Short mmCIF file of C-alpha atoms in Angstrom, two decimals:
data_model
loop_
_atom_site.label_atom_id
_atom_site.label_comp_id
_atom_site.label_asym_id
_atom_site.label_seq_id
_atom_site.Cartn_x
_atom_site.Cartn_y
_atom_site.Cartn_z
CA MET A 1 0.00 0.00 0.00
CA SER A 2 2.81 2.41 0.86
CA ARG A 3 4.27 1.80 -2.61
CA SER A 4 1.00 2.37 -4.46
CA LEU A 5 0.42 5.83 -2.96
CA PRO A 6 3.60 7.34 -4.47
CA ALA A 7 2.70 5.72 -7.80
CA ALA A 8 -0.81 7.24 -7.71
CA LEU A 9 0.60 10.61 -6.70
CA ALA A 10 3.16 10.48 -9.51
CA LEU A 11 0.47 9.60 -12.07
CA ALA A 12 -1.79 12.42 -10.88
CA GLY A 13 1.12 14.85 -11.07
CA THR A 14 2.07 13.61 -14.54
CA LEU A 15 -1.48 14.04 -15.81
CA PHE A 16 -1.73 17.50 -14.27
CA CYS A 17 1.51 18.55 -15.95
CA ALA A 18 0.35 17.02 -19.23
CA ALA A 19 -2.80 19.15 -19.06
CA GLN A 20 -0.69 22.25 -19.59
CA ALA A 21 -0.79 21.87 -23.42
CA SER A 22 2.29 19.68 -23.75
CA ALA A 23 3.33 16.90 -26.12
CA ALA A 24 2.49 13.39 -24.97
CA ASP A 25 3.25 9.84 -26.07
CA LEU A 26 0.21 7.59 -25.64
CA GLN A 27 0.00 3.83 -25.96
CA PHE A 28 -3.25 1.89 -25.77
CA SER A 29 -2.97 -1.73 -24.64
CA ASN A 30 -6.58 -2.93 -24.40
CA PHE A 31 -10.07 -2.17 -23.14
CA THR A 32 -9.93 -1.63 -19.38
CA ASN A 33 -12.78 -3.99 -18.48
CA GLY A 34 -14.01 -5.23 -21.82
CA TYR A 35 -16.46 -3.61 -24.22
CA GLN A 36 -19.92 -3.74 -25.75
CA THR A 37 -20.89 -3.14 -29.36
CA VAL A 38 -23.25 -0.33 -30.33
CA ASN A 39 -24.54 1.43 -33.44
CA ILE A 40 -23.80 5.14 -33.57
CA ASP A 41 -25.26 7.91 -35.71
CA VAL A 42 -23.55 11.26 -35.09
CA THR A 43 -23.76 14.61 -36.84
CA ALA A 44 -21.09 17.15 -35.90
CA PRO A 45 -19.01 19.95 -37.45
CA GLU A 46 -16.72 17.23 -38.84
CA GLY A 47 -19.62 15.75 -40.79
CA HIS A 48 -21.90 12.75 -40.34
CA ILE A 49 -20.99 9.22 -39.32
CA SER A 50 -23.18 6.13 -38.99
CA GLU A 51 -21.37 2.94 -38.05
CA PHE A 52 -20.90 -0.01 -35.75
CA ALA A 53 -18.59 0.78 -32.80
CA TYR A 54 -16.93 -0.79 -29.78
CA ALA A 55 -17.72 1.08 -26.56
CA GLY A 56 -15.49 0.81 -23.51
CA GLY A 57 -12.75 2.56 -21.57
CA LEU A 58 -9.24 2.22 -22.98
CA LEU A 59 -6.23 1.22 -20.93
CA ALA A 60 -3.62 3.84 -21.79
CA SER A 61 -0.07 4.66 -20.78
CA LEU A 62 1.29 8.20 -20.87
CA ASN A 63 4.96 8.66 -21.75
CA GLY A 64 5.70 5.07 -20.73
CA GLY A 65 4.27 5.52 -17.24
CA ALA A 66 1.58 3.76 -15.23
CA SER A 67 -1.65 2.69 -16.97
CA PHE A 68 -4.90 4.59 -16.57
CA THR A 69 -8.29 4.67 -18.29
CA THR A 70 -9.24 7.08 -21.05
CA TYR A 71 -12.46 7.46 -23.05
CA CYS A 72 -12.85 8.40 -26.70
CA VAL A 73 -14.32 11.82 -27.52
CA ASP A 74 -13.75 11.54 -31.27
CA VAL A 75 -15.85 9.05 -33.23
CA PHE A 76 -14.51 10.35 -36.54
CA GLU A 77 -11.00 8.94 -36.00
CA SER A 78 -9.47 5.64 -34.83
CA ILE A 79 -6.63 4.22 -32.73
CA GLY A 80 -5.09 0.76 -32.40
CA PHE A 81 -3.79 -1.32 -29.53
CA GLY A 82 -0.02 -1.64 -29.31
CA PRO A 83 1.57 1.25 -31.25
CA THR A 84 2.92 4.28 -29.41
CA TYR A 85 1.38 7.50 -30.72
CA ALA A 86 3.97 10.24 -30.29
CA ASN A 87 1.99 13.17 -31.62
CA TYR A 88 -0.68 13.71 -28.94
CA THR A 89 -1.12 17.05 -27.21
CA ALA A 90 -2.59 17.21 -23.72
CA VAL A 91 -4.87 20.17 -23.00
CA ALA A 92 -7.29 21.09 -20.25
CA GLY A 93 -10.86 19.97 -20.99
CA ALA A 94 -12.06 23.58 -21.10
CA ALA A 95 -9.66 24.25 -24.00
CA HIS A 96 -10.92 21.38 -26.15
CA ALA A 97 -13.35 22.23 -28.96
CA PHE A 98 -16.26 19.89 -28.17
CA ALA A 99 -19.27 20.01 -30.50
CA ASN A 100 -21.38 20.54 -27.37
CA SER A 101 -20.35 23.70 -25.51
CA ASN A 102 -21.47 22.15 -22.20
CA ALA A 103 -19.44 18.96 -22.69
CA ASN A 104 -16.47 19.82 -20.46
CA THR A 105 -18.76 20.59 -17.51
CA ASP A 106 -21.11 17.66 -18.07
CA ILE A 107 -18.41 15.05 -18.64
CA GLY A 108 -16.87 16.24 -15.39
CA LYS A 109 -20.25 15.73 -13.70
CA LEU A 110 -20.45 12.23 -15.16
CA PHE A 111 -17.16 11.39 -13.47
CA ALA A 112 -18.38 13.06 -10.26
CA GLU A 113 -21.44 10.80 -10.01
CA GLY A 114 -19.14 8.10 -8.66
CA ASN A 115 -20.83 5.25 -10.50
CA ALA A 116 -19.10 1.86 -10.35
CA VAL A 117 -17.43 1.39 -13.73
CA ASN A 118 -15.83 -2.01 -13.18
CA ASN A 119 -17.17 -4.34 -15.87
CA ALA A 120 -17.78 -4.37 -19.61
CA THR A 121 -21.40 -3.21 -19.40
CA ALA A 122 -20.60 -0.27 -17.12
CA GLN A 123 -17.53 0.72 -19.14
CA ALA A 124 -19.61 0.71 -22.32
CA ALA A 125 -22.33 2.76 -20.63
CA PHE A 126 -19.78 5.33 -19.48
CA GLN A 127 -18.25 5.59 -22.96
CA ILE A 128 -21.65 5.94 -24.63
CA ALA A 129 -22.65 8.63 -22.12
CA ILE A 130 -19.43 10.52 -22.89
CA TRP A 131 -20.10 10.31 -26.63
CA GLU A 132 -23.65 11.56 -26.09
CA ILE A 133 -22.43 14.51 -24.04
CA ALA A 134 -19.59 15.31 -26.44
CA TYR A 135 -21.78 15.41 -29.55
CA GLU A 136 -25.36 16.20 -28.53
CA THR A 137 -26.13 19.82 -29.37
CA SER A 138 -29.92 19.84 -28.90
CA GLY A 139 -29.68 20.54 -25.17
CA LEU A 140 -31.32 17.20 -24.31
CA TYR A 141 -29.37 14.03 -23.60
CA ASP A 142 -31.48 11.33 -25.23
CA LEU A 143 -29.65 8.41 -26.83
CA SER A 144 -32.46 7.78 -29.33
CA THR A 145 -32.80 11.28 -30.82
CA GLY A 146 -30.85 14.41 -31.67
CA ALA A 147 -27.41 14.96 -33.16
CA ALA A 148 -25.98 11.87 -31.44
CA LYS A 149 -27.89 8.58 -31.45
CA PHE A 150 -26.86 5.20 -30.03
CA PHE A 151 -28.80 1.95 -30.42
CA GLY A 152 -28.60 -1.81 -30.86
CA GLY A 153 -25.62 -4.10 -30.49
CA THR A 154 -24.73 -5.88 -27.27
CA ALA A 155 -25.06 -2.50 -25.51
CA ALA A 156 -28.82 -2.87 -25.94
CA SER A 157 -29.10 -6.47 -24.77
CA SER A 158 -26.64 -6.09 -21.88
CA GLY A 159 -28.35 -3.01 -20.44
CA ALA A 160 -25.47 -0.63 -21.20
CA LEU A 161 -27.74 1.77 -23.11
CA GLY A 162 -30.22 1.89 -20.24
CA LEU A 163 -27.42 2.44 -17.74
CA ALA A 164 -25.98 5.26 -19.83
CA SER A 165 -29.41 6.91 -20.00
CA SER A 166 -29.83 6.74 -16.23
CA TRP A 167 -26.42 8.29 -15.62
CA LEU A 168 -27.15 11.06 -18.12
CA GLY A 169 -30.48 11.72 -16.40
CA ALA A 170 -28.70 12.21 -13.07
CA LEU A 171 -26.36 14.95 -14.33
CA ALA A 172 -28.73 17.79 -13.44
CA GLY A 173 -28.47 16.91 -9.75
CA THR A 174 -24.70 16.42 -9.75
CA GLY A 175 -22.24 19.05 -8.58
CA GLN A 176 -19.09 20.19 -10.30
CA GLY A 177 -16.81 17.36 -11.28
CA PRO A 178 -13.03 17.02 -11.50
CA SER A 179 -10.93 18.79 -14.08
CA LEU A 180 -10.52 16.97 -17.37
CA THR A 181 -7.50 16.39 -19.57
CA VAL A 182 -8.11 15.84 -23.27
CA PHE A 183 -5.39 14.23 -25.37
CA GLU A 184 -5.75 15.66 -28.86
CA ASN A 185 -4.43 14.23 -32.11
CA ARG A 186 -5.24 15.41 -35.64
CA GLY A 187 -5.10 11.90 -37.10
CA HIS A 188 -6.33 9.66 -34.30
CA GLN A 189 -9.05 9.59 -31.65
CA ASP A 190 -9.01 12.35 -29.06
CA GLN A 191 -9.20 10.90 -25.54
CA VAL A 192 -10.45 12.28 -22.22
CA THR A 193 -9.62 11.38 -18.64
CA ALA A 194 -10.40 12.95 -15.27
CA VAL A 195 -7.63 14.67 -13.32
CA PRO A 196 -7.90 15.34 -9.58
CA GLU A 197 -7.89 18.99 -8.54
CA PRO A 198 -4.58 20.41 -7.18
CA SER A 199 -6.19 20.42 -3.72
CA THR A 200 -6.54 16.66 -4.06
CA TYR A 201 -2.82 16.35 -4.68
CA ALA A 202 -2.20 18.34 -1.50
CA LEU A 203 -4.45 16.04 0.52
CA MET A 204 -2.82 12.96 -0.98
CA ALA A 205 0.64 14.34 -0.23
CA ALA A 206 -0.33 15.28 3.32
CA GLY A 207 -1.75 11.82 3.90
CA LEU A 208 1.34 10.22 2.45
CA LEU A 209 3.64 12.30 4.65
CA SER A 210 1.52 11.48 7.70
CA ILE A 211 1.69 7.74 6.95
CA GLY A 212 5.47 7.98 6.53
CA PHE A 213 5.88 9.94 9.76
CA MET A 214 3.80 7.45 11.75
CA ALA A 215 5.69 4.54 10.21
CA ARG A 216 9.02 6.07 11.22
CA ARG A 217 7.79 6.69 14.77
CA ARG A 218 6.52 3.11 15.04
CA SER A 219 9.83 1.77 13.73
CA ALA A 220 11.84 3.91 16.16
CA SER A 221 9.71 2.84 19.13
CA GLN A 222 10.32 -0.81 18.33
CA ARG A 223 14.12 -0.51 18.39
#
């Protein structure tokens, strides 16, 4: 446990630094907890796309560091598992040009709901909800209508679509979420992940120092 805290702190610090519009190497190794299939029909400034997609969080590594989960916010591009993509730029979520002007705030709220996203169905639901928020410009998050529509596939039979709808419906009652980092790439999928606030780093560091201090005192008392 004492080793995992520095690793988490280092990852949070790395992501925070990356959010300051810097170059980033990203590698995607797999889906974090599996995926579900879904049909998408999206109209955005980039054009119109109607296709079969795989929905799920992606297990990513930033600059060769520890793995973390990202979610696609760009259905008009693609990425593959294995290659290292050296031409990503990390920016704060508020600086990313989402089709939906409320997307940065509402994706943050989605993260803030604290829903358990620990299996393929939940991961797919979270990804679909992010796509809906990122591309829906009608002001109403409804997976079956508007500029962004999602239907069919295993996401329908597994309950992922229903779960995504319920999480979207809860956004209005959710407070401000964490800051977001968006990894942008002109030729491949843009990705989003949540970054703890700087105050969270301070609390984590304080807790870590406290644990270390108590451990040293306990060790000294046992000599």
